[in-house]
XYZ file of C-alpha atoms in Angstrom:
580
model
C 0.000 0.000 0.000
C 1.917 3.657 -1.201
C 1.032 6.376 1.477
C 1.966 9.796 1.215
C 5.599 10.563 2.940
C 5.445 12.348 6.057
C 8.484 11.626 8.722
C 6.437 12.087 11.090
C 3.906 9.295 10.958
C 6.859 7.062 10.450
C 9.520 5.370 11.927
C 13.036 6.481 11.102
C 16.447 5.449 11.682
C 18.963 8.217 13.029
C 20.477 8.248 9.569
C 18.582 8.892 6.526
C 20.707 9.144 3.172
C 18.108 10.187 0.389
C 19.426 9.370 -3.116
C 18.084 9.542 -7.244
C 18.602 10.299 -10.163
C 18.776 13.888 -10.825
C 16.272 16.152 -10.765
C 13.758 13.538 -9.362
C 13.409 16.123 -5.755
C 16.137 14.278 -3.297
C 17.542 17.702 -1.930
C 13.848 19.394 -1.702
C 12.302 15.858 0.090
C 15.651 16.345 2.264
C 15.049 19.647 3.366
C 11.401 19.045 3.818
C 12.110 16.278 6.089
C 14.755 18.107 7.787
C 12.412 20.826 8.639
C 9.419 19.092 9.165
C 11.610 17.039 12.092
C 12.944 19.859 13.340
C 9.800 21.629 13.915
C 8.699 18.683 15.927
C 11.497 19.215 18.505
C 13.557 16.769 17.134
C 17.206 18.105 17.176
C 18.010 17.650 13.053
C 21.787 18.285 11.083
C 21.172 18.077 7.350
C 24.199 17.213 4.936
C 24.358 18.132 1.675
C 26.523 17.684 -1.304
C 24.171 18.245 -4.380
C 25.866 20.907 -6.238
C 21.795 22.433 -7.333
C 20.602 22.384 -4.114
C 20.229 25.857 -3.901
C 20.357 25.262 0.255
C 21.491 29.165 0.952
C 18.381 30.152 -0.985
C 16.034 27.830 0.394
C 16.768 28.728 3.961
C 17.663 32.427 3.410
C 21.235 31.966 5.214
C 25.031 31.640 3.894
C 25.736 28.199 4.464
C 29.383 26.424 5.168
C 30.425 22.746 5.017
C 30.913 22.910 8.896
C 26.915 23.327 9.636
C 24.917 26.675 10.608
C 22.374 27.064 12.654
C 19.040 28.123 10.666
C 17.334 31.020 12.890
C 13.739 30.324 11.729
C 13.823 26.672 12.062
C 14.914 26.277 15.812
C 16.793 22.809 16.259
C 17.912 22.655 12.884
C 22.092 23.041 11.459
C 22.801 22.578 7.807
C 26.330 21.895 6.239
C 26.212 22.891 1.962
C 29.319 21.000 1.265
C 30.687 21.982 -2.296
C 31.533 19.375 -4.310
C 33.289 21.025 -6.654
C 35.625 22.970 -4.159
C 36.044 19.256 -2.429
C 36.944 17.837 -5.102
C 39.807 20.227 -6.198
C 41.336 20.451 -2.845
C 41.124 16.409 -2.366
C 42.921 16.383 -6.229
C 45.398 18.576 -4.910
C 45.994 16.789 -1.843
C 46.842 14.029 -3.906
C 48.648 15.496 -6.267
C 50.644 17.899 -4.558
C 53.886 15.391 -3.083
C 54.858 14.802 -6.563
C 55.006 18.301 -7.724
C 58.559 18.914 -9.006
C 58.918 15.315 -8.807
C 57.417 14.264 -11.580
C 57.576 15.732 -15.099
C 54.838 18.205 -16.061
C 53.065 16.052 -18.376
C 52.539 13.393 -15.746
C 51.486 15.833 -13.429
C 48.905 16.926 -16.194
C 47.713 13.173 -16.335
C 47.419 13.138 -13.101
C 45.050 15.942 -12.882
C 42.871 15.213 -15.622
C 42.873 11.543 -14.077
C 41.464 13.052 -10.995
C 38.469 15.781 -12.500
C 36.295 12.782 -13.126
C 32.792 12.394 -11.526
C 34.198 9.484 -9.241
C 36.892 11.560 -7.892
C 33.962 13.996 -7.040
C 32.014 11.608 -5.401
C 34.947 10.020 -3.266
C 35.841 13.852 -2.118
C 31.966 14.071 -1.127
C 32.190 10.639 0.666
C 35.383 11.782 2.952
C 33.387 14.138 3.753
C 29.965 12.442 4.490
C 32.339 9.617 6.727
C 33.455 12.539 8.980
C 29.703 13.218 10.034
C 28.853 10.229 10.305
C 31.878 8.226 12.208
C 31.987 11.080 14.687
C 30.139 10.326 18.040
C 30.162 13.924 19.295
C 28.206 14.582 16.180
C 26.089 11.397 16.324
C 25.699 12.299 20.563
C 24.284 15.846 19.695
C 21.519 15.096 16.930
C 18.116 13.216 17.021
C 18.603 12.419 13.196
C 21.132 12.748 10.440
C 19.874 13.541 7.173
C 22.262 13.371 3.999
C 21.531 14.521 0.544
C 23.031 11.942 -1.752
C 24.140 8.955 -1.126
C 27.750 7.165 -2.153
C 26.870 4.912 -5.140
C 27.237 1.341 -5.140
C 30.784 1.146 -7.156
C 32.044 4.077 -4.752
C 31.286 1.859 -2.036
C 33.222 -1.172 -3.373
C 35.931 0.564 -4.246
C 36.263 1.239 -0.609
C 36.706 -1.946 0.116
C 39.495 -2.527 -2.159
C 42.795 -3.082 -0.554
C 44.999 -1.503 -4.213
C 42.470 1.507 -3.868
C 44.841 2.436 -1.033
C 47.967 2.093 -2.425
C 50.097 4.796 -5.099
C 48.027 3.668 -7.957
C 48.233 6.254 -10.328
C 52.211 6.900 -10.501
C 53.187 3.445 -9.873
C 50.238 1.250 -11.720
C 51.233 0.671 -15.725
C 47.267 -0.545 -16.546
C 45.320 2.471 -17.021
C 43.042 2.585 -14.495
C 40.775 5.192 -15.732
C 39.645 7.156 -13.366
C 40.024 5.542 -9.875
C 43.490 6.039 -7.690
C 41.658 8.888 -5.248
C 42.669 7.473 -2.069
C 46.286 7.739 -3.127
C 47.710 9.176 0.388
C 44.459 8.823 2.907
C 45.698 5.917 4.873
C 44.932 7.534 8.062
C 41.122 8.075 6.498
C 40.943 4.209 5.271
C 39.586 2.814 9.188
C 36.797 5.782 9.293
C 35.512 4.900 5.418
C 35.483 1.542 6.609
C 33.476 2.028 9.833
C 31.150 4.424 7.206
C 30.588 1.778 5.253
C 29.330 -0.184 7.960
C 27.266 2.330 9.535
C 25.344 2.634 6.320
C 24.622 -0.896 5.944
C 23.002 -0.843 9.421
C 19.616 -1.459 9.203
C 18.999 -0.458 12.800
C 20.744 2.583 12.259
C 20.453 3.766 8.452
C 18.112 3.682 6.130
C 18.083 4.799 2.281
C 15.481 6.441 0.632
C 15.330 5.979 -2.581
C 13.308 9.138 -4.558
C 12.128 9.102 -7.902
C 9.700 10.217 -10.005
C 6.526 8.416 -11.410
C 7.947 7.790 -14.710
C 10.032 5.046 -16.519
C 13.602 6.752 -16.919
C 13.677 7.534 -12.784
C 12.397 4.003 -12.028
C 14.801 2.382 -14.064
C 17.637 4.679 -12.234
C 16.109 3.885 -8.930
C 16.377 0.218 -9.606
C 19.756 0.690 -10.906
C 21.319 2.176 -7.878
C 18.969 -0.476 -5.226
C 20.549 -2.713 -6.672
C 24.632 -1.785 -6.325
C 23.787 -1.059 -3.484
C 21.920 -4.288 -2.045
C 24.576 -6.181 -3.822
C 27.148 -5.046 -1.102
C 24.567 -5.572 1.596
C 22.804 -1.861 1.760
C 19.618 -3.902 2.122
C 17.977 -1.463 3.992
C 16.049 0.668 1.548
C 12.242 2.526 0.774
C 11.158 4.790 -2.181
C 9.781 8.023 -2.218
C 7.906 8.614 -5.561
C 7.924 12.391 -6.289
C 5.543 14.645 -7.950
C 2.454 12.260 -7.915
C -0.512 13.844 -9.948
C -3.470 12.650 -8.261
C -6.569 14.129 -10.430
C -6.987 15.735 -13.289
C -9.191 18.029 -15.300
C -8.089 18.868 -18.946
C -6.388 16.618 -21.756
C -2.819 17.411 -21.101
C -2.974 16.688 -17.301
C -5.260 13.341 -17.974
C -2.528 12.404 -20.717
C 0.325 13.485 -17.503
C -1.967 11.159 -15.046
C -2.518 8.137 -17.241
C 1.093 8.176 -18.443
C 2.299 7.953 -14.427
C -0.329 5.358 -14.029
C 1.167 3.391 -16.938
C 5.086 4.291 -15.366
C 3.963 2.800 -11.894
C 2.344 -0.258 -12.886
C 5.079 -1.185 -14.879
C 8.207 -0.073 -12.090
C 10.909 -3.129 -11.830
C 9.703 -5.746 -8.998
C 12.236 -5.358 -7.142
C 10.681 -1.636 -6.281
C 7.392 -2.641 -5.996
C 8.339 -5.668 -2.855
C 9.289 -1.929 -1.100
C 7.786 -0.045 1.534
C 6.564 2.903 -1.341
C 5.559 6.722 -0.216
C 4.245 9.405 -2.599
C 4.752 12.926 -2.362
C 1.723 14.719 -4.473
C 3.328 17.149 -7.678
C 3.291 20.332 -6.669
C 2.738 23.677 -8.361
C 5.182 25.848 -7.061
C 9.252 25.464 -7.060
C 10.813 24.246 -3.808
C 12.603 27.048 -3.192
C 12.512 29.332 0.311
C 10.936 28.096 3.862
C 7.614 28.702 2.952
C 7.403 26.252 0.658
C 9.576 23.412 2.419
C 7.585 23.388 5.273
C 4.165 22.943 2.754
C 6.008 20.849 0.586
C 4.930 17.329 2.556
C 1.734 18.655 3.238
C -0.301 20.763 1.157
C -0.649 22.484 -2.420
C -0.013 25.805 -0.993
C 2.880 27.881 -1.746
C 4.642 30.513 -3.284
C 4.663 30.770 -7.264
C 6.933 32.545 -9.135
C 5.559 35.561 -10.956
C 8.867 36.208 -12.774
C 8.073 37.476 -16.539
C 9.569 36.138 -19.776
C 13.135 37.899 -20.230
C 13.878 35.965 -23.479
C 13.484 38.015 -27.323
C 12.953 34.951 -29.567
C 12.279 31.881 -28.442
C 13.179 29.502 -31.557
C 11.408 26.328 -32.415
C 13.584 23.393 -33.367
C 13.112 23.718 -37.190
C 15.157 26.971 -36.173
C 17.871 24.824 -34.477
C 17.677 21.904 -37.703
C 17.913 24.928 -40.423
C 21.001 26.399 -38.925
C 22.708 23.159 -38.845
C 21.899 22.533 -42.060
C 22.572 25.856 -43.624
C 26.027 25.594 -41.417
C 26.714 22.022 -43.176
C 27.550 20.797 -40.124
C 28.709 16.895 -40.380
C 28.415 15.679 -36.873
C 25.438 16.293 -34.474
C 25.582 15.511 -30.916
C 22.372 15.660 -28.725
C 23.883 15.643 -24.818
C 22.066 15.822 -21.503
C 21.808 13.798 -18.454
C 19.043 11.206 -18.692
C 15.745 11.498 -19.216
C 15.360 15.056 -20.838
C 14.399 13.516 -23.822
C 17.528 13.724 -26.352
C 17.112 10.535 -27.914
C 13.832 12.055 -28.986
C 15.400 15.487 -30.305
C 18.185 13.254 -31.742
C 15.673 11.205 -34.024
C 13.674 14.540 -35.096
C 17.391 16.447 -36.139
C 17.998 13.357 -38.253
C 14.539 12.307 -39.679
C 14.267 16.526 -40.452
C 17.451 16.209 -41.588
C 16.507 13.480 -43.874
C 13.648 15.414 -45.545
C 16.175 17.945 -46.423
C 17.718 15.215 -49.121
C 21.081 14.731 -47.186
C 21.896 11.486 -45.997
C 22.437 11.080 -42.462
C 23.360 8.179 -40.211
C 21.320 8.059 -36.549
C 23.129 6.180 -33.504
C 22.888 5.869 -29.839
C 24.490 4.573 -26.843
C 21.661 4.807 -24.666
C 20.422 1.252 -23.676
C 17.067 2.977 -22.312
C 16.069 4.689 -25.692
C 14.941 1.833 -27.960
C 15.676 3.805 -30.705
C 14.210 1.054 -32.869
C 10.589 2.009 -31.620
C 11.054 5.609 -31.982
C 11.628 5.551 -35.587
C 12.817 3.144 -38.668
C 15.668 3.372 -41.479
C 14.116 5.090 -44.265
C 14.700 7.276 -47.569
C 17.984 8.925 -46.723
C 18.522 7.176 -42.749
C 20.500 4.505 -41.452
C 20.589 4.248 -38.076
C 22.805 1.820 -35.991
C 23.493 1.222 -31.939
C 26.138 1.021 -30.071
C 25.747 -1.795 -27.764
C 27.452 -0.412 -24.364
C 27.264 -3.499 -22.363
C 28.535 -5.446 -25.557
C 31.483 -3.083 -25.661
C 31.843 -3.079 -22.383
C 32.207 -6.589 -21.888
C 34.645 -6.964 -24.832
C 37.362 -4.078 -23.079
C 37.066 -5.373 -19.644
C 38.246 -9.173 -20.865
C 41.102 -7.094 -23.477
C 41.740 -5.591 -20.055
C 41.673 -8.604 -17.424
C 43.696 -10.476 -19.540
C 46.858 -8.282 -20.252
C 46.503 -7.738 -16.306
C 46.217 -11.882 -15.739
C 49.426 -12.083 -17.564
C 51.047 -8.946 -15.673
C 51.140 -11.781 -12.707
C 49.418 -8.842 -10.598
C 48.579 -9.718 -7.583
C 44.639 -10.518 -6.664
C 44.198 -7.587 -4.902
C 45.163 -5.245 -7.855
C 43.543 -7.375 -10.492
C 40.061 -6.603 -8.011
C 41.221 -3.108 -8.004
C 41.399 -3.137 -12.394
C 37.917 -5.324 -11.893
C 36.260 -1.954 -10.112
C 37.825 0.421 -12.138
C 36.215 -1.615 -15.068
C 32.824 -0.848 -13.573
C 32.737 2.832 -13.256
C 31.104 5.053 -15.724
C 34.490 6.971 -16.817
C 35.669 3.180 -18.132
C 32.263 2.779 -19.562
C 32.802 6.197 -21.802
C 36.196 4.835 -22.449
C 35.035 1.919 -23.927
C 32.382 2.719 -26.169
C 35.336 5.879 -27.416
C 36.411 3.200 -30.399
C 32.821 2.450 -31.377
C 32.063 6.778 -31.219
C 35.090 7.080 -33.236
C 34.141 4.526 -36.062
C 30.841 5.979 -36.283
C 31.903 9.771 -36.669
C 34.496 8.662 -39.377
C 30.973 8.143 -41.640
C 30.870 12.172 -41.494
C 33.007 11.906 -44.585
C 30.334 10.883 -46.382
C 27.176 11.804 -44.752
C 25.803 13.194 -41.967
C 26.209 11.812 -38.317
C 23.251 12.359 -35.611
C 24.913 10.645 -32.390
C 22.398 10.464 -29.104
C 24.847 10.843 -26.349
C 28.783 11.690 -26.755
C 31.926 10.866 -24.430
C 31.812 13.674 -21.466
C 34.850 16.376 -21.837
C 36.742 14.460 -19.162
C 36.707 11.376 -21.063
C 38.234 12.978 -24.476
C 40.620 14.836 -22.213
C 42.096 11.933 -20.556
C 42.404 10.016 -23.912
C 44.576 13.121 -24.958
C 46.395 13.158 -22.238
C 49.989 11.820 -23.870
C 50.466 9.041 -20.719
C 47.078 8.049 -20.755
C 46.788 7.639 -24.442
C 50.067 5.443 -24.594
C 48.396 3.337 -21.567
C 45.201 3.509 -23.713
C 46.393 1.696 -26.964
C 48.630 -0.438 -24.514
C 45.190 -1.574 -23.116
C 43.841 -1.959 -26.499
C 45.985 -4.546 -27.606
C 48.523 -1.697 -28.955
C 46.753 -0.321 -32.112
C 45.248 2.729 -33.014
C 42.720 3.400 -35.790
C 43.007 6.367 -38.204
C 39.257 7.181 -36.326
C 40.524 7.619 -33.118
C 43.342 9.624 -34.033
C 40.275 12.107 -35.986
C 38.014 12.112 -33.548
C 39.021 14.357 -31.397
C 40.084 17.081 -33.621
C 37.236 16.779 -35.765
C 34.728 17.599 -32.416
C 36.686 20.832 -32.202
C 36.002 22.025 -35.305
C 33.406 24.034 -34.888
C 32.674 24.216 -38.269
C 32.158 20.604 -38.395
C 30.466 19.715 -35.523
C 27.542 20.883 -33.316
C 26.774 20.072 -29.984
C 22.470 20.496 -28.775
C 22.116 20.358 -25.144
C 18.867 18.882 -24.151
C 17.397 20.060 -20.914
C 14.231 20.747 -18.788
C 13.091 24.161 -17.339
C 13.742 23.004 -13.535
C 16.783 23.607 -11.128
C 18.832 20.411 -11.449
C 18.563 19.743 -14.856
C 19.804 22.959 -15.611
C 22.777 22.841 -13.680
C 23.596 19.346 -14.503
C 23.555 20.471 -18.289
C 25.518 23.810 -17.198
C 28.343 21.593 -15.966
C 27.907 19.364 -18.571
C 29.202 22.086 -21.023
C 31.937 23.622 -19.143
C 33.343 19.731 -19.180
C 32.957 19.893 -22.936
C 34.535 23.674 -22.726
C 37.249 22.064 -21.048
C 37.932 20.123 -23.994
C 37.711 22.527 -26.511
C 34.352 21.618 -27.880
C 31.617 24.813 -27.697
C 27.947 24.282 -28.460
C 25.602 26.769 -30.019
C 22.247 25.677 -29.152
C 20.401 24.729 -26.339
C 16.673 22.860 -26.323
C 14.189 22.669 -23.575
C 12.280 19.806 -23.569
C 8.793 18.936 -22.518
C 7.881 22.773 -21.594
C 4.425 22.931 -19.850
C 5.176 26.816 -20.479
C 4.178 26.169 -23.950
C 1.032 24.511 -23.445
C -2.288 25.853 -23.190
C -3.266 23.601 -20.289
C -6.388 24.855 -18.023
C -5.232 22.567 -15.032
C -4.546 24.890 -12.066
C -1.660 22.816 -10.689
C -0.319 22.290 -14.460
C -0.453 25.900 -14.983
C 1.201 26.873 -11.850
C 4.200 24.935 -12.771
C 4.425 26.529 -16.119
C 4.744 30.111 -14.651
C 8.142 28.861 -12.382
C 9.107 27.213 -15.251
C 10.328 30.993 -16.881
C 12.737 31.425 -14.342
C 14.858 28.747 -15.715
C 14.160 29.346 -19.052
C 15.512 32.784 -18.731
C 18.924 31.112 -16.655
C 18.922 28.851 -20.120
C 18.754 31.374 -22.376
C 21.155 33.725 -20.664
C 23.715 30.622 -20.279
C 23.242 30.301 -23.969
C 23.363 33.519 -25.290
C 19.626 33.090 -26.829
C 20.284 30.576 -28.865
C 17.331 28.080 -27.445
C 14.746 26.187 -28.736
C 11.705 25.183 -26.887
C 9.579 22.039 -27.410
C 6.102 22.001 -25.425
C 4.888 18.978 -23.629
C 2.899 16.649 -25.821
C -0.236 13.947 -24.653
C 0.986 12.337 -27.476
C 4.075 9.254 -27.961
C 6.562 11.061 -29.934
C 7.227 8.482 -32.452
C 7.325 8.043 -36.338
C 6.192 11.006 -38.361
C 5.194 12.689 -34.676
C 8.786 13.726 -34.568
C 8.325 16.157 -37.543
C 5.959 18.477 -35.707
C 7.819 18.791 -31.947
C-alpha cells in the first residue's frame, strides 16, 4: 500500500541518506524532512553535497560545510558542502607530493585523471564519513539527514585493498579514473566504519526518490541494486511529484502516463515499503514552501516574466545546422530530458532535407528502434554499451592476468572496469568509427563521451596506456576524432534540458566539461515545456509560470540561442517527430 511521505507518521532510523537520479526532488524531500523534524522538537543536522541544491536560498542563510544554525527553524544546522571545491582540494591533496617530482606532463595526467565524476564523489564521501563516524556529532543530533548517497561502485571501491595504495604513478594498466585514495591511509579505518554504519539497518536507512515515470524508475532500480549487492539492504522509495486528479487533456494524458510508469516499475521496487509525495505547483525554493512541501498544495509561485526576445522552435535549431553544413550532431544531456527524442527529429528533419544522415545511440534505455525506422535517406545503428563493455574489460583482465598482478590489484582493475568513466572509455572506439561516416554523410549521435573522457584520452600518458590496453593499435578514427569535435565548423553540440533547477545545472556543468575540452555548443533545447502549453489545469499551470525562471537562466547561459519544445499527450514516435 503507497502512502503519502510524512516523517512524522513514520519510523526512522537516526540516519537517513536520500538518493536519485537527478532532478527527481532528493535535496527538496531532504530539506522538507529536515524541517518538518525539526519543527517537531527533534534536534536535526542536514548534509548536503548536491551541487543544485540551492540550500542558501532555500533557507535564506550563507551556508558552510561545517553546519549553521538556521534562525527560523529552531533545532535545525545545515552543512552545503561543495563538491566542486572538495573535489579540487582532495585532487590537490593528492597530487601535490609529486610536484617537481614528476615531469609536467605526468602531473597533467594526473590531474585530468582526478576531475572525473568518481573523484567527485569520493571527495563528497570523505566528507559524508566525517559526520557520520563522529560520536560527538552522532551524541548531539536526534537524526542525520544526507543529501546523496555514495553509489554502489564508490562503495566497493572502498573496500578494495589496491584503492589504497600509489596507484596512479606506480600502476602501468590504465586505471581510468580511480586512484583517489592515493595518500588517505589515516582516512581508510573511518571509510570503513562508514561503510558499515550505512549498511546498518537499525541505524540507516536509504530512501530511494524518484519520479513516477520510466527513466527515474529504471535509475532507482539501478542504484537499489549496487547497493543491495554489497549488503545496503535497507532501503524505501519516495515517488515524487504524484498527480493525483486531473481536469483537462494534457494533465489526464500526464496522469494516465504515471499510471502506466507505476504499474510497470521493476519488482524489485514494488516488494518496497513505497511513499508518494503529491506534484506540486510551485518550485521548492525558500521556507515557505519546504515546510508545505509534505503537506499541502499551498505555496509561493513565481511571478517572474519572460526575459527571453525569440524563443526559436527546433526547425530553427535543424535549419542552422543545415545551412552551417555541419557533419556531426551531438544531442547531450543527463538522462531522461528527452535527447534521444530530439536526436531522431534532427535526423529524420534532416533526412527530408535530401542529405543522408546516419542516426546512432548509446543509450540502452532509448529503444531507438521504436522511436523511428531506417528510411529514404537514414540509417541508423546502436552502439551496444554493455557489448562493448564486456569486450574491453576481458582485453583488459587479460593483459593484467598475464602482468602476474597480484589478486588484490587485479580486483582493483575489476572496479575500475565498472565505473562510468571506463564505460565512456570503452564505447570511445565504437564513437570514433561511427563519426568517421561524417566523410560521407551526416552523423546524428544520441549521447557523446563527457569532456573528461576525451581529455584523458589526450592526455599523452594516458593515451600510450590507452592503446597499450587496447591490444597496442590505433585506428586512423581515433586519431580524428578528437580534432574533428573541435572544429566548430564541423560539428555541433544540442544540449537537451528541462526548465527546472537540477537539470539545468547538470547540463551547465555538462558544457563547461565539454569547454574544457575545446568543444563549444551553439544551441540549447528545452524539452517537454508545460510553459508552452495551453493547459487549463490549475496545478499544471502553476508549474508553467516557475518554469520561466529557468528558461531565462537557459537562455542567458546560452546567449539566446534556445529552442523550446512544449509537452505533448501524445508518444513522440514516427512522423510525430516532424511536428515537436
Amino acid at each position: 500500500m503507497r502512502k503519502q511521505f510524512n516523517p512524522n507518521e513514520i519510523e526512522l532510523t537516526k540516519y537517513l541518506f536520500f538518493t536519485g537520479k537527478g532532478g527527481v526532488g532528493k535535496t527538496s524531500t531532504a530539506c522538507a524532512t529536515a524541517v518538518s523534524l525539526a519543527d517537531s522538537g527533534k534536534k536535526v543536522l542536514l548534509v548536503s553535497t548536491d551541487p543544485a541544491s540551492n540550500l542558501q536560498d532555500v533557507f535564506e542563510t550563507n551556508l558552510d560545510g561545517k553546519g549553521v544554525a538556521i534562525e527560523k527553524v529552531p533545532d535545525l544546522v545545515v552543512a552545503n558542502l561543495d563538491p566542486i571545491q572538495s573535489a579540487a582540494e582532495y585532487r590537490e591533496s593528492v597530487i601535490a607530493p609529486y610536484r617537481g617530482e614528476l615531469p609536467d606532463e605526468v602531473i597533467k595526467n594526473m590531474e585530468e585523471q582526478l576531475s572525473g565524476s568518481c573523484t567527485a564523489e569520493i571527495a563528497a564521501f570523505n566528507e559524508f564519513s566525517t559526520f557520520i563516524t563522529d560520536k560527538e556529532v552522532g551524541t548531539k543530533y536526534d537524526y542525520i539527514i544526507f543529501d546523496t548517497a555514495p553509489t554502489g561502485h564508490t562503495l566497493r571501491m572502498l573496500q578494495l585493498p589496491s584503492a589504497w595504495s600509489n596507484f596512479i604513478r606506480d600502476n602501468t594498466h590504465g586505471a581510468s579514473c580511480l586512484g583517489q585514495l592515493s595518500g588517505l591511509e589515516d582516512r581508510k579505518e573511518v571509510y570503513k566504519l562508514a561503510v558499515k554504519m550505512l549498511a546498518d539497518k537499525e541505524m540507516t536507512t536509504l530512501l530511494l526518490v524518484t519520479r513516477p515515470d520510466n527513466a527515474p524508475l529504471r535509475e532507482a532500480e539501478r542504484a537499489s541494486t549496487e547497493l543491495r549487492d554489497i549488503g545496503v539492504l535497507n532501503q524505501e522509495l519516495i515517488i515524487n511529484g504524484y498527480l493525483e486528479n486531473y481536469d483537462d487533456e494534457l494533465s489526464e494524458a500526464v496522469y494516465e502516463n504515471q499510471q502506466d510508469a507505476l504499474e510497470e516499475m521493476p519488482k524489485s521496487l514494488k516488494e518496497m515499503q513505497q511513499y508518494y509525495i503529491p506534484l506540486r505547483a510551485y518550485n521548492i525554493m525558500g521556507l515557505e514552501n519546504i515546510r508545505n512541501f509534505l503537506n499541502q498544495n499551498t505555496g509561493v509561485v513565481s511571478n517572474d516574466p519572460l526575459q527571453v526576445e525569440t524563443l526559436y522552435s527546433l526547425d530553427h535549431v535543424i535549419d542552422d545546422i543545415y545551412q552551417s553544413k555541419k557533419k556531426v550532431i551531438f544531442t547531450m544531456g543527463k538522462g531522461g530530458v528527452g535527447k534521444t527524442t530530439v536526436a531522431a527529429a534532427i535526423a529524420l528533419r534532416l533526412a527530408s532535407k535530401g542529405v543522408k544522415v546516419h542516426l546512432t545511440t548509446t543509450d540502452p534505455a532509448a529503444h531507438l528502434k521504436y522511436i523511428m525506422t531506417e528510411q529514404d535517406n537514414i540509417t541508423m545503428s546502436h552502439i551496444d554499451e554493455h557489448e562493448v563493455l564486456e569486450n574491453y574489460r576481458e582485453n583488459v583482465l587479460s593483459k593484467a592476468i598475464e602482468s602476474h598482478l597480484s589478486e588484490a590489484d587485479i580486483a582493483y582493475i575489476e572496479e575500475d572496469l565498472r565505473s562510468p568513466c571506463t564505460q565512456e572509455i570503452a564505447v570511445f572506439r565504437a564513437f570514433a568509427e561511427i563519426v568517421d561516416r561524417a566523410d560521407q554523410e551526416i552523423v546524428v549521435i544520441d549521447t557523446a563521451p563527457t569532456g573528461h573522457t576525451l581529455l584523458l584520452l589526450d592526455s599523452t600518458q594516458s593515451y600510450h596506456k590507452e592503446v597499450q590496453r587496447t591490444m597496442g593499435d590505433t585506428p586512423d578514427s581515433v586519431k580524428k576524432l578528437l580534432p574533428r569535435l573541435r572544429n566548430v565548423a564541423e560539428t555541433e553540440v544540442v544540449i537537451v534540458t528541462l526548465p527546472e533547477t537540477t537539470p539545468f545545472f547538470e547540463a551547465k556543468r555538462l558544457e563547461e566539461d565539454l569547454n574544457r575540452a575545446g568543444i563549444h555548443s551553439k544551441w540549447w533545447v528545452i524539452n517537454s515545456s508545460l510553459y508552452a502549453t495551453n493547459t487549463t489545469n490549475g496545478l499544471l499551470k502553476a508549474k508553467a509560470k516557475n518554469e520561466i525562471k529557468w528558461i531565462n537562466k537557459i537562455a542567458d547561459v546560452a546567449d539566446g540561442k534556445v529552442a523550446l519544445i512544449k509537452w505533448t499527450t501524445k508518444e513522440l514516435k514516427g512522423d510525430e517527430l516532424r511536428n515537436i
